[in-house]
mmCIF file of C-alpha atoms in Angstrom:
data_model
loop_
_atom_site.group_PDB
_atom_site.id
_atom_site.type_symbol
_atom_site.label_atom_id
_atom_site.label_comp_id
_atom_site.label_asym_id
_atom_site.label_seq_id
_atom_site.Cartn_x
_atom_site.Cartn_y
_atom_site.Cartn_z
ATOM 1 C CA UNK X 16 -29.592 295.126 151.545
ATOM 2 C CA UNK X 17 -29.571 298.330 149.477
ATOM 3 C CA UNK X 18 -26.542 297.105 147.618
ATOM 4 C CA UNK X 19 -28.249 293.758 146.833
ATOM 5 C CA UNK X 20 -31.293 295.576 145.506
ATOM 6 C CA UNK X 21 -29.201 297.838 143.374
ATOM 7 C CA UNK X 22 -27.345 294.940 141.825
ATOM 8 C CA UNK X 23 -30.583 293.022 141.276
ATOM 9 C CA UNK X 24 -32.102 296.154 139.583
ATOM 10 C CA UNK X 25 -29.110 296.476 137.335
ATOM 11 C CA UNK X 26 -29.331 292.810 136.451
ATOM 12 C CA UNK X 27 -33.041 293.007 135.771
ATOM 13 C CA UNK X 28 -32.477 296.065 133.565
ATOM 14 C CA UNK X 29 -29.655 294.392 131.701
ATOM 15 C CA UNK X 30 -32.022 291.391 131.149
ATOM 16 C CA UNK X 31 -34.809 293.713 129.711
ATOM 17 C CA UNK X 32 -32.552 295.278 127.193
ATOM 18 C CA UNK X 33 -33.459 294.095 123.795
ATOM 19 C CA UNK X 34 -30.927 291.966 121.941
ATOM 20 C CA UNK X 35 -28.885 293.815 119.493
ATOM 21 C CA UNK X 36 -30.491 293.831 115.973
ATOM 22 C CA UNK X 37 -28.986 291.298 113.654
ATOM 23 C CA UNK X 38 -27.543 292.667 110.676
ATOM 24 C CA UNK X 39 -29.471 291.904 107.555
ATOM 25 C CA UNK X 40 -28.036 289.042 105.513
ATOM 26 C CA UNK X 41 -26.961 290.224 102.155
ATOM 27 C CA UNK X 42 -27.085 287.440 99.546
ATOM 28 C CA UNK X 43 -24.448 287.920 96.874
ATOM 29 C CA UNK X 44 -25.497 286.889 93.333
ATOM 30 C CA UNK X 45 -22.498 285.624 91.414
ATOM 31 C CA UNK X 46 -22.769 286.078 87.761
ATOM 32 C CA UNK X 47 -20.327 284.179 85.693
ATOM 33 C CA UNK X 48 -18.837 286.088 82.803
ATOM 34 C CA UNK X 49 -20.108 284.830 79.495
ATOM 35 C CA UNK X 50 -17.867 282.598 77.731
ATOM 36 C CA UNK X 51 -16.065 284.207 74.791
ATOM 37 C CA UNK X 52 -17.650 283.270 71.528
ATOM 38 C CA UNK X 53 -15.186 281.317 69.291
ATOM 39 C CA UNK X 54 -14.992 279.021 66.327
ATOM 40 C CA UNK X 55 -14.083 275.397 67.134
ATOM 41 C CA UNK X 56 -10.326 276.061 67.182
ATOM 42 C CA UNK X 57 -10.644 279.107 69.526
ATOM 43 C CA UNK X 58 -10.370 281.851 66.875
ATOM 44 C CA UNK X 59 -12.640 284.754 67.609
ATOM 45 C CA UNK X 60 -15.385 286.069 65.505
ATOM 46 C CA UNK X 61 -14.253 288.510 62.775
ATOM 47 C CA UNK X 62 -13.378 288.819 59.087
ATOM 48 C CA UNK X 63 -11.459 286.143 57.440
ATOM 49 C CA UNK X 64 -10.029 285.603 54.114
ATOM 50 C CA UNK X 65 -10.481 281.885 52.888
ATOM 51 C CA UNK X 66 -8.319 280.487 49.971
ATOM 52 C CA UNK X 67 -9.379 277.253 48.292
ATOM 53 C CA UNK X 68 -6.928 274.783 46.829
ATOM 54 C CA UNK X 69 -7.778 276.094 43.276
ATOM 55 C CA UNK X 70 -6.820 279.678 44.453
ATOM 56 C CA UNK X 71 -10.396 281.004 44.717
ATOM 57 C CA UNK X 72 -10.527 283.644 47.474
ATOM 58 C CA UNK X 73 -13.619 284.273 49.582
ATOM 59 C CA UNK X 74 -14.101 286.714 52.488
ATOM 60 C CA UNK X 75 -16.147 285.257 55.491
ATOM 61 C CA UNK X 76 -17.460 287.512 58.236
ATOM 62 C CA UNK X 77 -18.175 285.484 61.306
ATOM 63 C CA UNK X 78 -20.287 287.451 63.899
ATOM 64 C CA UNK X 79 -20.633 287.005 67.583
ATOM 65 C CA UNK X 80 -24.338 286.697 67.367
ATOM 66 C CA UNK X 81 -23.975 283.346 65.434
ATOM 67 C CA UNK X 82 -24.534 284.701 61.904
ATOM 68 C CA UNK X 83 -22.102 284.831 59.011
ATOM 69 C CA UNK X 84 -21.783 286.281 55.462
ATOM 70 C CA UNK X 85 -19.510 284.878 52.661
ATOM 71 C CA UNK X 86 -18.523 287.148 49.807
ATOM 72 C CA UNK X 87 -16.541 286.475 46.579
ATOM 73 C CA UNK X 88 -13.401 288.363 45.449
ATOM 74 C CA UNK X 89 -15.627 291.228 44.067
ATOM 75 C CA UNK X 90 -17.280 291.720 47.339
ATOM 76 C CA UNK X 91 -20.758 289.965 46.189
ATOM 77 C CA UNK X 92 -22.438 288.173 48.950
ATOM 78 C CA UNK X 93 -22.727 284.472 47.847
ATOM 79 C CA UNK X 94 -23.963 282.919 51.209
ATOM 80 C CA UNK X 95 -25.179 283.981 54.604
ATOM 81 C CA UNK X 96 -26.781 282.235 57.486
ATOM 82 C CA UNK X 97 -25.886 280.977 60.905
ATOM 83 C CA UNK X 98 -22.888 279.251 62.352
ATOM 84 C CA UNK X 99 -22.349 277.243 65.539
ATOM 85 C CA UNK X 100 -19.784 274.796 67.033
ATOM 86 C CA UNK X 101 -21.127 271.261 66.754
ATOM 87 C CA UNK X 102 -19.102 268.162 67.880
ATOM 88 C CA UNK X 103 -15.967 270.133 67.805
ATOM 89 C CA UNK X 104 -16.417 271.501 64.306
ATOM 90 C CA UNK X 105 -17.448 274.846 63.086
ATOM 91 C CA UNK X 106 -20.712 274.359 61.148
ATOM 92 C CA UNK X 107 -22.363 276.832 58.769
ATOM 93 C CA UNK X 108 -26.102 276.625 57.840
ATOM 94 C CA UNK X 109 -26.854 279.037 55.056
ATOM 95 C CA UNK X 110 -30.117 280.642 54.464
ATOM 96 C CA UNK X 111 -29.154 281.290 50.862
ATOM 97 C CA UNK X 112 -30.968 279.173 48.418
ATOM 98 C CA UNK X 113 -28.964 276.533 46.714
ATOM 99 C CA UNK X 114 -26.234 276.664 49.187
ATOM 100 C CA UNK X 115 -25.671 273.585 51.405
ATOM 101 C CA UNK X 116 -24.615 273.441 54.993
ATOM 102 C CA UNK X 117 -20.976 272.578 55.837
ATOM 103 C CA UNK X 118 -18.982 271.652 58.861
ATOM 104 C CA UNK X 119 -15.147 272.138 59.087
ATOM 105 C CA UNK X 120 -12.491 270.598 61.228
ATOM 106 C CA UNK X 121 -9.878 273.304 61.923
ATOM 107 C CA UNK X 122 -6.250 273.201 62.792
ATOM 108 C CA UNK X 123 -4.798 275.150 65.596
ATOM 109 C CA UNK X 124 -4.280 278.858 64.652
ATOM 110 C CA UNK X 125 -0.603 279.779 63.755
ATOM 111 C CA UNK X 126 1.080 282.823 65.214
ATOM 112 C CA UNK X 127 -0.453 285.108 62.506
ATOM 113 C CA UNK X 128 -3.862 283.615 63.266
ATOM 114 C CA UNK X 129 -4.154 281.580 60.051
ATOM 115 C CA UNK X 130 -5.398 277.922 60.040
ATOM 116 C CA UNK X 131 -6.513 275.067 57.802
ATOM 117 C CA UNK X 132 -10.203 274.361 57.639
ATOM 118 C CA UNK X 133 -11.040 270.958 56.220
ATOM 119 C CA UNK X 134 -14.782 270.356 55.278
ATOM 120 C CA UNK X 135 -16.386 266.989 55.919
ATOM 121 C CA UNK X 136 -16.454 266.572 52.143
ATOM 122 C CA UNK X 137 -13.878 268.372 49.976
ATOM 123 C CA UNK X 138 -10.420 269.951 49.953
ATOM 124 C CA UNK X 139 -8.808 271.968 52.829
ATOM 125 C CA UNK X 140 -9.132 275.857 52.711
ATOM 126 C CA UNK X 141 -6.453 278.159 54.203
ATOM 127 C CA UNK X 142 -8.098 280.701 56.409
ATOM 128 C CA UNK X 143 -6.470 283.871 57.834
ATOM 129 C CA UNK X 144 -7.668 286.865 59.636
ATOM 130 C CA UNK X 145 -8.398 289.673 57.103
ATOM 131 C CA UNK X 146 -5.952 291.974 58.788
ATOM 132 C CA UNK X 147 -3.105 289.386 58.454
ATOM 133 C CA UNK X 148 -4.007 288.959 54.741
ATOM 134 C CA UNK X 149 -3.808 292.626 54.123
ATOM 135 C CA UNK X 150 -0.488 292.877 55.874
ATOM 136 C CA UNK X 151 0.957 290.055 53.739
ATOM 137 C CA UNK X 152 -0.126 291.822 50.461
ATOM 138 C CA UNK X 153 1.410 295.052 51.756
ATOM 139 C CA UNK X 154 4.681 293.244 52.393
ATOM 140 C CA UNK X 155 4.946 292.004 48.847
#
């Protein structure tokens, strides 16, 4: 009988023990990396040299924040505003008075990063990263 009481006491004590505490559930927040900002053909923001069919050269600085600046060959700012990719085209909306908005369809970039940008109205423009343009001049 003593053994039975001892076993019953152990069983009763075991039943009285509290359940082990559950570990707190840690919720993970998955943050996706922001998508890289690019123009329609995948080229990154940066400084580009654009050469028109008539030989006119412009420098365009495309910023990650959605702004841009166009400068002439002498470095004078001739247009500035915002840019965005709309319907697969890179579109520039100037804040400069007298300059109209334009959208360009771009070719795939070549190995050196250059590409052709064709406006909705007008002649194609050859665009190359400013670093590639400087290297080409140095090679001449």
